[in-house]
Every structure is written in C-alpha cells, then in structure tokens.
Amino acid sequence: MTVNNVKDDCIELPNTKTGSRVAPLGPEARAVLADLPREDGNPWVISWKKPGTHLTVLHRPRRRIRERADLEDV
C-alpha cells in the first residue's frame, strides 16, 4: 500500500482493495509517521533503496519483523 498524503487527522490511501479512500489517524499513528526519516523531494512516507521511490512489497520486511518479534503464526 502506498501513502500519498498525511493531513491533520487523516491519511490518503490511493491504492486499497476497494479503491482510493481517506482514513482517520489516531495521535499514536501520526507520531510514528512524523518520526519516520524523510528523503528530500520524495513525497512517499516510506522510501525505498532507489532515490525517489517507495516501498511496494512488504513480504520480506513483514517476515523479518515476525521472526524478530517471535510471532511466526501472525
């Protein structure tokens, strides 16, 4: 999922299974997003290895997170 825009208490999610939508964000989620490092000139919230691009596939990161958190069944 890509995230284009975070404004006020909502986030724009252009590529969901049901199409584009705006979702509310709680203060904890806004704080996490605000603390993420940003790449100058890259509008994406989570950038990728190539400058100006974004993360599109979460299979490997999700697997590493599950292994490190000892949550193999999640």
XYZ file of C-alpha atoms in Angstrom:
74
model
C 0.000 0.000 0.000
C 1.271 3.425 -0.815
C 0.538 6.516 1.193
C 0.474 9.848 -0.586
C -0.575 12.396 1.950
C -0.955 12.847 5.681
C -3.080 15.847 6.637
C -4.490 16.742 10.002
C -6.120 13.618 11.430
C -6.443 11.653 8.160
C -4.298 9.852 5.594
C -4.996 9.404 1.884
C -4.713 5.770 0.762
C -4.972 5.755 -3.039
C -4.425 2.024 -3.656
C -6.673 -0.033 -1.390
C -8.623 -3.146 -2.412
C -11.787 -1.060 -2.656
C -10.175 1.934 -4.346
C -8.969 5.254 -3.005
C -10.044 6.314 0.471
C -9.215 8.658 3.328
C -8.699 7.035 6.723
C -8.602 8.633 10.163
C -5.323 8.542 12.103
C -5.018 8.486 15.864
C -2.363 10.516 17.657
C -0.085 7.479 18.082
C -0.099 6.723 14.335
C 0.547 10.390 13.498
C 3.508 10.411 15.897
C 5.012 7.289 14.297
C 4.627 8.728 10.788
C 6.061 12.088 11.869
C 9.168 10.372 13.283
C 9.971 8.417 10.109
C 13.027 9.704 8.242
C 12.156 11.526 5.024
C 14.055 11.809 1.759
C 14.167 15.364 0.365
C 11.948 15.652 -2.691
C 10.354 12.204 -2.203
C 6.616 12.518 -1.442
C 6.304 8.934 -0.169
C 6.136 8.218 3.558
C 8.330 5.114 3.335
C 11.072 5.470 0.728
C 12.943 2.573 -0.847
C 16.513 1.852 -1.917
C 16.383 3.831 -5.173
C 16.068 7.604 -4.561
C 12.588 8.958 -5.203
C 10.884 5.562 -4.969
C 8.718 3.933 -2.317
C 8.262 0.577 -0.638
C 5.760 -1.570 -2.554
C 6.328 -5.145 -1.367
C 6.126 -5.986 2.316
C 6.744 -9.759 2.221
C 10.396 -9.690 3.309
C 10.116 -6.887 5.888
C 6.981 -8.469 7.368
C 8.740 -11.846 7.650
C 11.764 -10.279 9.396
C 9.522 -8.373 11.810
C 7.580 -11.544 12.669
C 10.797 -13.516 13.233
C 12.367 -10.848 15.439
C 9.162 -10.481 17.470
C 8.800 -14.277 17.717
C 5.350 -14.085 16.106
C 5.595 -16.832 13.500
C 1.825 -17.500 13.463
C 0.838 -13.915 12.681
